[in-house]
PDB file of C-alpha atoms in Angstrom:
ATOM      1  CA  UNK A   1    -118.785 -12.301 -44.725  1.00 58.00           C
ATOM      2  CA  UNK A   2    -117.821  -9.206 -42.728  1.00 58.00           C
ATOM      3  CA  UNK A   3    -117.875  -9.034 -38.920  1.00 61.00           C
ATOM      4  CA  UNK A   4    -120.950  -7.418 -37.432  1.00 61.00           C
ATOM      5  CA  UNK A   5    -120.235  -4.183 -35.526  1.00 61.00           C
ATOM      6  CA  UNK A   6    -122.256  -3.549 -32.353  1.00 61.00           C
ATOM      7  CA  UNK A   7    -124.651  -0.601 -32.435  1.00 64.00           C
ATOM      8  CA  UNK A   8    -123.462   0.761 -29.038  1.00 61.00           C
ATOM      9  CA  UNK A   9    -120.136   2.589 -28.942  1.00 61.00           C
ATOM     10  CA  UNK A  10    -117.383   1.541 -26.503  1.00 66.00           C
ATOM     11  CA  UNK A  11    -117.389   3.668 -23.336  1.00 63.00           C
ATOM     12  CA  UNK A  12    -114.155   5.374 -22.337  1.00 65.00           C
ATOM     13  CA  UNK A  13    -115.508   6.642 -19.005  1.00 64.00           C
ATOM     14  CA  UNK A  14    -117.172   4.705 -16.210  1.00 63.00           C
ATOM     15  CA  UNK A  15    -120.960   4.570 -16.210  1.00 65.00           C
ATOM     16  CA  UNK A  16    -121.246   6.054 -12.698  1.00 67.00           C
ATOM     17  CA  UNK A  17    -119.041   8.831 -11.322  1.00 69.00           C
ATOM     18  CA  UNK A  18    -116.457   7.607  -8.848  1.00 71.00           C
ATOM     19  CA  UNK A  19    -116.633   8.580  -5.241  1.00 85.00           C
ATOM     20  CA  UNK A  20    -113.863   8.047  -2.727  1.00 91.00           C
ATOM     21  CA  UNK A  21    -110.261   6.993  -3.248  1.00 92.00           C
ATOM     22  CA  UNK A  22    -109.207   4.970  -6.235  1.00 95.00           C
ATOM     23  CA  UNK A  23    -107.553   1.573  -5.962  1.00 95.00           C
ATOM     24  CA  UNK A  24    -104.212   3.277  -6.604  1.00 97.00           C
ATOM     25  CA  UNK A  25    -104.853   5.781  -3.801  1.00 96.00           C
ATOM     26  CA  UNK A  26    -105.678   2.944  -1.404  1.00 97.00           C
ATOM     27  CA  UNK A  27    -102.537   1.088  -2.464  1.00 97.00           C
ATOM     28  CA  UNK A  28    -100.339   4.170  -1.900  1.00 97.00           C
ATOM     29  CA  UNK A  29    -101.889   4.754   1.539  1.00 97.00           C
ATOM     30  CA  UNK A  30    -101.484   1.085   2.504  1.00 98.00           C
ATOM     31  CA  UNK A  31     -97.862   1.126   1.350  1.00 98.00           C
ATOM     32  CA  UNK A  32     -97.142   4.217   3.474  1.00 98.00           C
ATOM     33  CA  UNK A  33     -98.801   2.578   6.482  1.00 98.00           C
ATOM     34  CA  UNK A  34     -96.744  -0.596   6.028  1.00 98.00           C
ATOM     35  CA  UNK A  35     -93.532   1.419   5.725  1.00 98.00           C
ATOM     36  CA  UNK A  36     -94.309   3.247   8.998  1.00 98.00           C
ATOM     37  CA  UNK A  37     -95.075  -0.034  10.769  1.00 98.00           C
ATOM     38  CA  UNK A  38     -91.897  -1.572   9.371  1.00 98.00           C
ATOM     39  CA  UNK A  39     -89.845   1.334  10.792  1.00 98.00           C
ATOM     40  CA  UNK A  40     -91.525   0.923  14.191  1.00 98.00           C
ATOM     41  CA  UNK A  41     -90.859  -2.822  14.242  1.00 98.00           C
ATOM     42  CA  UNK A  42     -87.244  -2.329  13.142  1.00 98.00           C
ATOM     43  CA  UNK A  43     -86.715   0.093  16.029  1.00 98.00           C
ATOM     44  CA  UNK A  44     -88.318  -2.324  18.491  1.00 98.00           C
ATOM     45  CA  UNK A  45     -86.172  -5.177  17.177  1.00 98.00           C
ATOM     46  CA  UNK A  46     -82.972  -3.160  17.597  1.00 98.00           C
ATOM     47  CA  UNK A  47     -83.982  -2.293  21.171  1.00 98.00           C
ATOM     48  CA  UNK A  48     -84.777  -5.926  21.965  1.00 98.00           C
ATOM     49  CA  UNK A  49     -81.408  -7.070  20.562  1.00 98.00           C
ATOM     50  CA  UNK A  50     -79.598  -4.478  22.698  1.00 98.00           C
ATOM     51  CA  UNK A  51     -81.493  -5.636  25.785  1.00 98.00           C
ATOM     52  CA  UNK A  52     -80.606  -9.273  25.085  1.00 98.00           C
ATOM     53  CA  UNK A  53     -76.932  -8.348  24.707  1.00 98.00           C
ATOM     54  CA  UNK A  54     -77.049  -6.413  27.977  1.00 98.00           C
ATOM     55  CA  UNK A  55     -78.679  -9.346  29.773  1.00 98.00           C
ATOM     56  CA  UNK A  56     -76.124 -11.792  28.367  1.00 98.00           C
ATOM     57  CA  UNK A  57     -73.237  -9.640  29.614  1.00 98.00           C
ATOM     58  CA  UNK A  58     -74.890  -9.184  33.008  1.00 98.00           C
ATOM     59  CA  UNK A  59     -75.519 -12.921  33.266  1.00 97.00           C
ATOM     60  CA  UNK A  60     -71.859 -13.654  32.506  1.00 96.00           C
ATOM     61  CA  UNK A  61     -70.692 -11.182  35.190  1.00 96.00           C
ATOM     62  CA  UNK A  62     -73.062 -12.704  37.740  1.00 94.00           C
ATOM     63  CA  UNK A  63     -71.876 -16.235  36.937  1.00 91.00           C
ATOM     64  CA  UNK A  64     -68.243 -15.162  37.349  1.00 90.00           C
ATOM     65  CA  UNK A  65     -69.041 -13.477  40.669  1.00 90.00           C
ATOM     66  CA  UNK A  66     -70.850 -16.601  41.864  1.00 88.00           C
ATOM     67  CA  UNK A  67     -67.930 -18.844  40.879  1.00 84.00           C
ATOM     68  CA  UNK A  68     -65.458 -16.594  42.711  1.00 85.00           C
ATOM     69  CA  UNK A  69     -67.633 -16.460  45.809  1.00 86.00           C
ATOM     70  CA  UNK A  70     -68.302 -20.191  46.019  1.00 85.00           C
ATOM     71  CA  UNK A  71     -64.981 -21.504  44.656  1.00 73.00           C
ATOM     72  CA  UNK A  72     -66.885 -23.591  42.139  1.00 65.00           C
ATOM     73  CA  UNK A  73     -65.855 -23.761  38.508  1.00 66.00           C
ATOM     74  CA  UNK A  74     -68.499 -23.971  35.837  1.00 66.00           C
ATOM     75  CA  UNK A  75     -68.412 -27.116  33.706  1.00 74.00           C
ATOM     76  CA  UNK A  76     -68.469 -24.927  30.590  1.00 74.00           C
ATOM     77  CA  UNK A  77     -65.431 -22.915  31.638  1.00 64.00           C
ATOM     78  CA  UNK A  78     -63.145 -25.857  32.534  1.00 59.00           C
ATOM     79  CA  UNK A  79     -60.223 -26.648  30.251  1.00 63.00           C
ATOM     80  CA  UNK A  80     -60.791 -30.028  28.546  1.00 62.00           C
ATOM     81  CA  UNK A  81     -58.429 -32.827  29.593  1.00 61.00           C
ATOM     82  CA  UNK A  82     -56.274 -34.536  26.997  1.00 59.00           C
TER      83      UNK A  82
END
C-alpha cells in the first residue's frame, strides 16, 4: 500500500506577515548590549583594582609612619627568632 499524500501543500512562507524584529535581530541587539555592558564593567573593575592598590600602598606608608612615631614594631614586620 502506498502512503497517502495530504491534499494541502506545505507552506514555505509564514501564514501571517511578520512585524517587528526577528529572533535573529533581537539576538544581535542583545549581544551588542551585553558587549557594551561587559566593556563598562571591565573598565570599572580596572579602576577598582587600581584604587585598591593605591589604598594598600597608602596603608603601608601610614603604618610605617605610625611605627616610626611611636617606636613600636608591628608583629608582622618582626624577624622570626630561631
